[in-house]
JSON list of C-alpha atoms in Angstrom, two decimals:
[
{"chain": "A", "resi": 1, "resn": "UNK", "atom": "CA", "xyz": [-5.02, 16.98, -0.44]},
{"chain": "A", "resi": 2, "resn": "UNK", "atom": "CA", "xyz": [-3.23, 15.19, -3.26]},
{"chain": "A", "resi": 3, "resn": "UNK", "atom": "CA", "xyz": [0.52, 14.96, -3.35]},
{"chain": "A", "resi": 4, "resn": "UNK", "atom": "CA", "xyz": [2.39, 14.90, -6.59]},
{"chain": "A", "resi": 5, "resn": "UNK", "atom": "CA", "xyz": [4.14, 11.60, -7.15]},
{"chain": "A", "resi": 6, "resn": "UNK", "atom": "CA", "xyz": [7.12, 11.08, -9.35]},
{"chain": "A", "resi": 7, "resn": "UNK", "atom": "CA", "xyz": [7.94, 8.08, -11.48]},
{"chain": "A", "resi": 8, "resn": "UNK", "atom": "CA", "xyz": [10.83, 7.15, -9.20]},
{"chain": "A", "resi": 9, "resn": "UNK", "atom": "CA", "xyz": [8.58, 7.20, -6.10]},
{"chain": "A", "resi": 10, "resn": "UNK", "atom": "CA", "xyz": [6.14, 4.78, -7.70]},
{"chain": "A", "resi": 11, "resn": "UNK", "atom": "CA", "xyz": [8.93, 2.58, -9.11]},
{"chain": "A", "resi": 12, "resn": "UNK", "atom": "CA", "xyz": [10.55, 2.31, -5.67]},
{"chain": "A", "resi": 13, "resn": "UNK", "atom": "CA", "xyz": [7.22, 1.23, -4.24]},
{"chain": "A", "resi": 14, "resn": "UNK", "atom": "CA", "xyz": [6.36, -1.37, -6.86]},
{"chain": "A", "resi": 15, "resn": "UNK", "atom": "CA", "xyz": [9.51, -3.23, -7.85]},
{"chain": "A", "resi": 16, "resn": "UNK", "atom": "CA", "xyz": [9.67, -5.41, -4.77]},
{"chain": "A", "resi": 17, "resn": "UNK", "atom": "CA", "xyz": [8.11, -8.87, -4.41]},
{"chain": "A", "resi": 18, "resn": "UNK", "atom": "CA", "xyz": [5.36, -8.07, -1.89]},
{"chain": "A", "resi": 19, "resn": "UNK", "atom": "CA", "xyz": [3.91, -5.06, -3.74]},
{"chain": "A", "resi": 20, "resn": "UNK", "atom": "CA", "xyz": [3.93, -7.14, -6.93]},
{"chain": "A", "resi": 21, "resn": "UNK", "atom": "CA", "xyz": [2.11, -9.97, -5.12]},
{"chain": "A", "resi": 22, "resn": "UNK", "atom": "CA", "xyz": [-0.45, -7.50, -3.76]},
{"chain": "A", "resi": 23, "resn": "UNK", "atom": "CA", "xyz": [-1.18, -6.18, -7.26]},
{"chain": "A", "resi": 24, "resn": "UNK", "atom": "CA", "xyz": [-1.23, -9.73, -8.67]},
{"chain": "A", "resi": 25, "resn": "UNK", "atom": "CA", "xyz": [-3.71, -10.89, -6.03]},
{"chain": "A", "resi": 26, "resn": "UNK", "atom": "CA", "xyz": [-6.01, -7.94, -6.67]},
{"chain": "A", "resi": 27, "resn": "UNK", "atom": "CA", "xyz": [-5.69, -8.34, -10.45]},
{"chain": "A", "resi": 28, "resn": "UNK", "atom": "CA", "xyz": [-6.66, -12.01, -10.55]},
{"chain": "A", "resi": 29, "resn": "UNK", "atom": "CA", "xyz": [-9.23, -11.95, -7.73]},
{"chain": "A", "resi": 30, "resn": "UNK", "atom": "CA", "xyz": [-11.94, -10.08, -9.56]},
{"chain": "A", "resi": 31, "resn": "UNK", "atom": "CA", "xyz": [-14.05, -9.72, -6.44]},
{"chain": "A", "resi": 32, "resn": "UNK", "atom": "CA", "xyz": [-13.10, -7.36, -3.65]},
{"chain": "A", "resi": 33, "resn": "UNK", "atom": "CA", "xyz": [-10.22, -8.48, -1.48]},
{"chain": "A", "resi": 34, "resn": "UNK", "atom": "CA", "xyz": [-9.28, -7.56, 2.05]},
{"chain": "A", "resi": 35, "resn": "UNK", "atom": "CA", "xyz": [-5.92, -7.05, 3.76]},
{"chain": "A", "resi": 36, "resn": "UNK", "atom": "CA", "xyz": [-5.83, -10.25, 5.84]},
{"chain": "A", "resi": 37, "resn": "UNK", "atom": "CA", "xyz": [-6.50, -12.42, 2.77]},
{"chain": "A", "resi": 38, "resn": "UNK", "atom": "CA", "xyz": [-3.82, -10.62, 0.74]},
{"chain": "A", "resi": 39, "resn": "UNK", "atom": "CA", "xyz": [-1.32, -10.92, 3.61]},
{"chain": "A", "resi": 40, "resn": "UNK", "atom": "CA", "xyz": [-1.88, -14.66, 3.73]},
{"chain": "A", "resi": 41, "resn": "UNK", "atom": "CA", "xyz": [-1.42, -15.06, -0.04]},
{"chain": "A", "resi": 42, "resn": "UNK", "atom": "CA", "xyz": [1.68, -12.82, -0.08]},
{"chain": "A", "resi": 43, "resn": "UNK", "atom": "CA", "xyz": [3.11, -14.49, 3.06]},
{"chain": "A", "resi": 44, "resn": "UNK", "atom": "CA", "xyz": [3.63, -11.25, 4.97]},
{"chain": "A", "resi": 45, "resn": "UNK", "atom": "CA", "xyz": [2.11, -9.42, 7.90]},
{"chain": "A", "resi": 46, "resn": "UNK", "atom": "CA", "xyz": [-1.27, -7.74, 7.96]},
{"chain": "A", "resi": 47, "resn": "UNK", "atom": "CA", "xyz": [0.31, -4.48, 9.14]},
{"chain": "A", "resi": 48, "resn": "UNK", "atom": "CA", "xyz": [2.72, -4.46, 6.19]},
{"chain": "A", "resi": 49, "resn": "UNK", "atom": "CA", "xyz": [-0.16, -4.92, 3.74]},
{"chain": "A", "resi": 50, "resn": "UNK", "atom": "CA", "xyz": [-2.21, -2.15, 5.30]},
{"chain": "A", "resi": 51, "resn": "UNK", "atom": "CA", "xyz": [0.75, 0.26, 5.05]},
{"chain": "A", "resi": 52, "resn": "UNK", "atom": "CA", "xyz": [1.37, -0.79, 1.47]},
{"chain": "A", "resi": 53, "resn": "UNK", "atom": "CA", "xyz": [-2.31, -0.36, 0.57]},
{"chain": "A", "resi": 54, "resn": "UNK", "atom": "CA", "xyz": [-2.26, 3.14, 2.06]},
{"chain": "A", "resi": 55, "resn": "UNK", "atom": "CA", "xyz": [0.74, 4.06, -0.11]},
{"chain": "A", "resi": 56, "resn": "UNK", "atom": "CA", "xyz": [-0.81, 2.55, -3.22]},
{"chain": "A", "resi": 57, "resn": "UNK", "atom": "CA", "xyz": [-4.07, 4.35, -2.54]},
{"chain": "A", "resi": 58, "resn": "UNK", "atom": "CA", "xyz": [-2.15, 7.63, -2.27]},
{"chain": "A", "resi": 59, "resn": "UNK", "atom": "CA", "xyz": [-0.74, 6.99, -5.77]},
{"chain": "A", "resi": 60, "resn": "UNK", "atom": "CA", "xyz": [-4.14, 6.03, -7.15]},
{"chain": "A", "resi": 61, "resn": "UNK", "atom": "CA", "xyz": [-3.32, 2.36, -7.75]},
{"chain": "A", "resi": 62, "resn": "UNK", "atom": "CA", "xyz": [-5.95, 0.90, -5.42]},
{"chain": "A", "resi": 63, "resn": "UNK", "atom": "CA", "xyz": [-9.14, 2.09, -3.83]},
{"chain": "A", "resi": 64, "resn": "UNK", "atom": "CA", "xyz": [-10.64, 0.98, -0.55]},
{"chain": "A", "resi": 65, "resn": "UNK", "atom": "CA", "xyz": [-14.17, 0.77, 0.70]},
{"chain": "A", "resi": 66, "resn": "UNK", "atom": "CA", "xyz": [-15.18, 0.18, 4.31]},
{"chain": "A", "resi": 67, "resn": "UNK", "atom": "CA", "xyz": [-17.90, -2.37, 4.95]},
{"chain": "A", "resi": 68, "resn": "UNK", "atom": "CA", "xyz": [-19.35, -3.33, 8.31]},
{"chain": "A", "resi": 69, "resn": "UNK", "atom": "CA", "xyz": [-16.49, -5.67, 9.17]},
{"chain": "A", "resi": 70, "resn": "UNK", "atom": "CA", "xyz": [-13.69, -5.24, 6.63]},
{"chain": "A", "resi": 71, "resn": "UNK", "atom": "CA", "xyz": [-11.96, -2.72, 4.42]},
{"chain": "A", "resi": 72, "resn": "UNK", "atom": "CA", "xyz": [-12.28, -4.02, 0.87]},
{"chain": "A", "resi": 73, "resn": "UNK", "atom": "CA", "xyz": [-9.49, -3.30, -1.60]},
{"chain": "A", "resi": 74, "resn": "UNK", "atom": "CA", "xyz": [-9.75, -3.05, -5.38]},
{"chain": "A", "resi": 75, "resn": "UNK", "atom": "CA", "xyz": [-7.34, -2.14, -8.16]},
{"chain": "A", "resi": 76, "resn": "UNK", "atom": "CA", "xyz": [-8.07, 1.05, -10.03]},
{"chain": "A", "resi": 77, "resn": "UNK", "atom": "CA", "xyz": [-7.70, 1.20, -13.81]},
{"chain": "A", "resi": 78, "resn": "UNK", "atom": "CA", "xyz": [-4.28, 2.79, -13.27]},
{"chain": "A", "resi": 79, "resn": "UNK", "atom": "CA", "xyz": [-3.29, -0.10, -10.97]},
{"chain": "A", "resi": 80, "resn": "UNK", "atom": "CA", "xyz": [-4.43, -2.66, -13.55]},
{"chain": "A", "resi": 81, "resn": "UNK", "atom": "CA", "xyz": [-2.39, -1.00, -16.30]},
{"chain": "A", "resi": 82, "resn": "UNK", "atom": "CA", "xyz": [0.70, -0.86, -14.12]},
{"chain": "A", "resi": 83, "resn": "UNK", "atom": "CA", "xyz": [0.35, -4.52, -13.13]},
{"chain": "A", "resi": 84, "resn": "UNK", "atom": "CA", "xyz": [0.00, -5.53, -16.78]},
{"chain": "A", "resi": 85, "resn": "UNK", "atom": "CA", "xyz": [3.23, -3.68, -17.61]},
{"chain": "A", "resi": 86, "resn": "UNK", "atom": "CA", "xyz": [5.00, -5.19, -14.59]},
{"chain": "A", "resi": 87, "resn": "UNK", "atom": "CA", "xyz": [3.83, -8.66, -15.59]},
{"chain": "A", "resi": 88, "resn": "UNK", "atom": "CA", "xyz": [5.59, -8.21, -18.94]},
{"chain": "A", "resi": 89, "resn": "UNK", "atom": "CA", "xyz": [8.81, -7.18, -17.19]},
{"chain": "A", "resi": 90, "resn": "UNK", "atom": "CA", "xyz": [8.87, -9.75, -14.36]}
]
């Protein structure tokens, strides 16, 4: 079941340092990334990243894929476009 997101919901989520770092990491690491690696690069906890990824996935900014040992995270096209716009603003 999809929920309808508003611009303000997405803006509240993204215009903080850690969400920006998550998008930046996924944007520049062209291979799949996983939560523990992103947490280390963003200098925050694994649990925070997993919650953030869940929110971003809900808004269609990232997609996840479970492998045998890890949940891989990738930016969607929508996530890439938003990061490119944020990069111009930041």
